[in-house]
Amino acid sequence: MELKICHMYPDVLNLYGDRGNILCLRQRLGWRGIEAEVTELPIGEQASLADFDLIFIGGGQDFEQEALLADLHRGKDASLRSAIEDGVALLAICGGYQMLGNYYETAEGKRCDFIGAIDFHTVGSEPRMIGNYLFRCGDKSGGSTVVGFENHSGKTRLGPGVEPLGWVISGHGNNGEDGTEGVRYRNVFGTYSHGPLLPKNPAFCDFLLQTALARKYGSAELAPLDDAAELAAHDEMVKRLQV
Ligand code: GLN
C-alpha cells in the first residue's frame, strides 16, 4: 500500500513547525510498512490535486495569506475544489484552513477571497485568540480529544448545515463564541491547531490516515502502535487544560 501526499505551499504556509505533521504521517505509515510519497507544491508550480490521496496545508500570517492569493487563483483553487469533491483526504491548519472557505477579512479590513470549497468565512478581530486549547472531535471525525495550540485573529463562522471538526472544551476554536472548532466536510479536516498536531494526537492522525487509505483501497485496518509516549504527552495536556 502507498499514499501519495501533497504538501501544499510548504514555502509560505509553515508556522510553528506545521511541517512536522508530514513527518508524523510518513512515520506512522512507515511503522506499518505503508509507503508515503510526498510532493511539495510551492508557489509557481501546478499539479492535479485530485491525483493525490492526502493533501496537507499549514498555517500562515496575514502577510503570507495575501502573498499567495494570486498564485492560488491561477488554477490551484479549481484543482483543490475538485480534489475535495472527489473525496481526497485533506488536513488544513489555521491560515490553510481559512483558505478553504469563502473569504478572510483581516482586522485591518483587507479582504482575501479564497476558494469557497466549503461554506464558511473568517473575519479578523482583536484580541488574537492565542494559547493551548482542547477540543473533542465529532463522531464523523473519530471522537478523540485533540490537544492543540491556536494563534489567530480570524473568527470563523460556518455556514448553515456545515459541520465543525469538533467542539471546544477549553480555549477559543473557530471564534470563541459558538463552541465550534474547525470544519469537517467530505474527507476534509480543517482546524486551528498548529504545530505538532498529529504527533500529540495519534488517534486523530490515524483517523486521517484511515480515511485516506479507505478511500483508496476500500477498507483499511491500521495495525496498532505503541503510543505510550505520545499518549502520556496528550493526557498530561488534557489534564492541564481541563481544569
Ligand atoms: N493570519 C490568520 C489569522 O490571524 C491565520 C493565522 C495562522 O495561521 N496562525 O487569523
Coordinates of C-alpha atoms and ligand atoms in Angstrom, one line a residue:
M1 CA 0.0 0.0 0.0
E2 CA 1.1 3.6 -0.6
L3 CA -0.3 7.1 0.0
K4 CA 0.6 9.9 -2.3
I5 CA 0.8 13.0 -0.1
C6 CA 0.8 16.6 -1.3
H7 CA 2.3 19.3 0.9
M8 CA 0.7 22.5 -0.5
Y9 CA 2.6 25.8 0.0
P10 CA 5.4 24.4 2.2
D11 CA 7.3 27.6 1.2
V12 CA 4.8 30.1 2.7
L13 CA 2.4 28.2 5.0
N14 CA 4.5 26.6 7.7
L15 CA 4.1 28.2 11.1
Y16 CA 5.2 26.7 14.4
G17 CA 6.6 23.6 12.7
D18 CA 3.4 22.6 10.9
R19 CA 5.7 20.6 8.6
G20 CA 6.2 18.1 11.5
N21 CA 2.7 16.8 10.6
I22 CA 4.1 15.5 7.3
L23 CA 6.9 13.7 9.2
C24 CA 4.4 12.2 11.6
L25 CA 2.1 11.0 8.7
R26 CA 5.1 9.4 7.0
Q27 CA 6.4 7.8 10.2
R28 CA 3.1 6.3 11.3
L29 CA 2.6 4.9 7.8
G30 CA 6.2 3.6 7.7
W31 CA 5.9 1.8 11.0
R32 CA 3.1 -0.2 9.4
G33 CA 5.0 -0.9 6.2
I34 CA 3.0 1.5 4.1
E35 CA 4.9 3.7 1.7
A36 CA 4.4 7.5 1.5
E37 CA 5.4 9.6 -1.5
V38 CA 5.5 13.3 -0.5
T39 CA 5.3 16.0 -3.2
E40 CA 5.8 19.6 -2.3
L41 CA 3.6 22.1 -4.2
P42 CA 5.1 25.6 -3.7
I43 CA 4.1 29.0 -5.3
G44 CA 4.5 28.8 -9.1
E45 CA 4.0 25.1 -9.6
Q46 CA 0.9 23.4 -10.7
A47 CA -0.4 19.8 -10.1
S48 CA -3.7 18.0 -10.5
L49 CA -4.6 17.8 -6.8
A50 CA -7.2 15.1 -7.4
D51 CA -4.3 12.7 -8.2
F52 CA -3.2 12.7 -4.6
D53 CA -4.6 10.6 -1.7
L54 CA -3.9 13.2 1.1
I55 CA -3.2 16.9 1.0
F56 CA -1.7 18.9 3.8
I57 CA -1.8 22.7 4.1
G58 CA -0.2 24.5 7.0
G59 CA -0.9 27.9 8.6
G60 CA 0.4 31.4 7.9
Q61 CA 0.3 35.0 8.9
D62 CA -1.9 37.5 7.1
F63 CA 1.1 38.6 5.1
E64 CA 1.7 35.1 3.6
Q65 CA -2.0 34.6 3.1
E66 CA -2.1 37.7 0.9
A67 CA 1.2 36.8 -0.8
L68 CA -0.2 33.5 -2.1
L69 CA -3.5 34.8 -3.4
A70 CA -2.5 35.5 -7.0
D71 CA -0.9 32.0 -7.2
L72 CA -4.0 30.4 -5.6
H73 CA -6.3 31.9 -8.2
R74 CA -4.1 30.8 -11.1
G75 CA -5.5 27.2 -11.1
K76 CA -4.8 25.8 -7.6
D77 CA -8.3 27.0 -6.5
A78 CA -10.2 24.9 -9.0
S79 CA -7.9 22.0 -8.7
L80 CA -8.3 22.0 -4.9
R81 CA -12.1 22.3 -5.2
S82 CA -12.3 19.2 -7.4
A83 CA -9.9 17.2 -5.2
I84 CA -12.2 18.0 -2.2
E85 CA -15.3 17.0 -4.1
D86 CA -13.6 13.8 -5.2
G87 CA -13.0 12.9 -1.6
V88 CA -9.3 13.4 -1.3
A89 CA -8.3 13.5 2.4
L90 CA -7.2 16.9 3.4
L91 CA -5.8 18.3 6.6
A92 CA -5.6 22.1 6.7
I93 CA -4.3 24.2 9.6
C94 CA -5.3 27.8 10.6
G95 CA -4.4 30.0 7.6
G96 CA -4.6 26.9 5.3
Y97 CA -8.0 26.1 6.8
Q98 CA -9.2 29.7 6.3
M99 CA -8.2 29.3 2.6
L100 CA -10.8 26.6 2.0
G101 CA -13.7 29.0 2.9
N102 CA -15.2 32.0 1.1
Y103 CA -13.0 34.8 2.3
Y104 CA -10.9 36.2 5.1
E105 CA -11.2 39.8 6.0
T106 CA -8.2 40.9 8.1
A107 CA -8.6 43.1 11.2
E108 CA -7.2 45.9 9.0
G109 CA -10.1 45.4 6.6
K110 CA -8.2 43.8 3.8
R111 CA -10.2 41.1 2.1
C112 CA -8.7 37.9 0.8
D113 CA -11.1 36.0 -1.5
F114 CA -10.4 32.3 -1.0
I115 CA -11.6 29.2 -2.8
G116 CA -15.1 28.8 -1.5
A117 CA -14.9 25.0 -1.4
I118 CA -16.8 24.9 1.9
D119 CA -19.3 27.5 3.0
F120 CA -17.7 29.5 5.8
H121 CA -15.9 32.8 6.2
T122 CA -13.4 34.4 8.6
V123 CA -13.2 38.0 9.9
G124 CA -10.2 39.3 11.8
S125 CA -10.7 40.6 15.4
E126 CA -8.8 41.8 18.4
P127 CA -7.5 40.5 20.7
R128 CA -6.0 37.5 19.0
M129 CA -7.0 34.1 20.2
I130 CA -3.8 32.5 21.5
G131 CA -2.9 29.6 23.6
N132 CA -3.0 25.9 24.2
Y133 CA -6.5 24.5 23.8
L134 CA -8.5 21.3 23.9
F135 CA -11.4 20.0 21.8
R136 CA -13.3 16.8 21.1
C137 CA -13.8 15.7 17.6
G138 CA -17.3 14.9 16.4
D139 CA -18.3 11.3 15.7
K140 CA -17.6 11.7 12.0
S141 CA -14.0 12.6 12.9
G142 CA -13.3 9.8 15.2
G143 CA -14.5 11.3 18.5
S144 CA -11.0 11.6 20.1
T145 CA -9.8 14.5 22.2
V146 CA -7.3 16.8 20.5
V147 CA -4.8 19.0 22.3
G148 CA -3.5 21.9 20.3
F149 CA -2.1 25.4 20.1
E150 CA -4.0 28.2 18.4
N151 CA -2.9 31.7 17.4
H152 CA -5.3 33.5 15.2
S153 CA -7.0 36.8 14.8
G154 CA -9.7 35.4 12.4
K155 CA -13.1 34.4 13.8
T156 CA -14.5 31.7 11.6
R157 CA -18.3 31.3 11.1
L158 CA -19.6 28.1 9.5
G159 CA -22.4 28.4 7.0
P160 CA -25.8 26.8 7.7
G161 CA -25.5 23.0 7.9
V162 CA -21.7 23.0 7.7
E163 CA -20.3 20.6 10.4
P164 CA -17.4 21.6 12.7
L165 CA -14.5 19.2 13.2
G166 CA -15.3 19.2 16.9
W167 CA -16.4 21.0 20.0
V168 CA -14.2 23.2 22.2
I169 CA -13.6 22.0 25.8
S170 CA -11.1 24.7 26.6
G171 CA -9.8 27.7 24.5
H172 CA -11.4 29.5 21.6
G173 CA -11.6 27.3 18.4
N174 CA -13.4 28.9 15.5
N175 CA -14.5 32.1 17.1
G176 CA -14.5 31.8 20.9
E177 CA -18.3 32.2 20.9
D178 CA -20.3 29.3 19.5
G179 CA -18.2 26.4 20.8
T180 CA -17.2 25.0 17.4
E181 CA -13.7 24.1 16.3
G182 CA -12.6 23.6 12.7
V183 CA -14.6 22.2 9.8
R184 CA -15.4 18.7 8.6
Y185 CA -16.6 18.3 5.0
R186 CA -16.3 15.1 2.8
N187 CA -12.8 14.0 3.7
V188 CA -11.6 17.5 4.7
F189 CA -10.4 18.2 8.3
G190 CA -9.8 21.9 8.9
T191 CA -8.5 23.0 12.3
Y192 CA -6.9 26.0 14.1
S193 CA -4.5 23.6 15.8
H194 CA -0.9 24.5 14.9
G195 CA 2.5 22.8 15.2
P196 CA 2.8 19.2 16.3
L197 CA -1.0 18.5 16.0
L198 CA -0.5 14.9 14.7
P199 CA 2.4 13.7 17.0
K200 CA 0.5 14.8 20.1
N201 CA -2.8 13.3 18.9
P202 CA -2.1 9.9 17.5
A203 CA -5.7 8.8 17.4
F204 CA -6.6 11.8 15.2
C205 CA -3.6 11.1 13.0
D206 CA -4.7 7.5 12.5
F207 CA -8.3 8.6 11.7
L208 CA -7.0 10.8 9.0
L209 CA -4.7 8.1 7.6
Q210 CA -7.5 5.6 7.7
T211 CA -9.8 8.0 5.8
A212 CA -7.2 8.3 3.0
L213 CA -6.5 4.6 2.9
A214 CA -10.2 3.6 3.0
R215 CA -10.9 5.9 0.0
K216 CA -8.0 4.4 -2.0
Y217 CA -8.2 0.7 -1.0
G218 CA -11.8 0.3 0.0
S219 CA -11.1 -0.6 3.6
A220 CA -8.1 -0.1 5.9
E221 CA -7.3 -1.5 9.3
L222 CA -4.2 0.2 10.7
A223 CA -2.1 -2.1 12.9
P224 CA -1.9 -0.7 16.5
L225 CA 1.3 1.1 17.5
D226 CA 2.9 1.6 20.9
D227 CA 1.8 5.1 21.5
A228 CA 2.7 5.2 25.3
A229 CA 5.0 8.3 25.0
E230 CA 2.6 10.2 22.6
L231 CA -0.4 9.4 24.9
A232 CA 1.5 10.4 28.0
A233 CA 2.1 13.9 26.4
H234 CA -1.5 14.0 25.2
D235 CA -3.0 13.0 28.5
E236 CA -0.9 15.5 30.5
M237 CA -2.1 18.4 28.4
V238 CA -5.7 17.2 28.7
K239 CA -5.3 17.2 32.5
R240 CA -3.8 20.7 32.5
L241 CA -6.4 22.1 30.1
Q242 CA -9.5 20.5 31.6
V243 CA -9.3 22.4 34.9
Ligands
GLN1 N1 -3.5 35.1 9.7 C1 -4.6 34.3 10.1 C2 -5.2 34.8 11.4 O1 -4.6 35.5 12.2 C3 -4.1 32.9 10.3 C4 -3.1 32.8 11.4 C5 -2.4 31.5 11.4 O2 -2.3 30.7 10.5 N2 -1.8 31.3 12.6 O3 -6.4 34.6 11.7

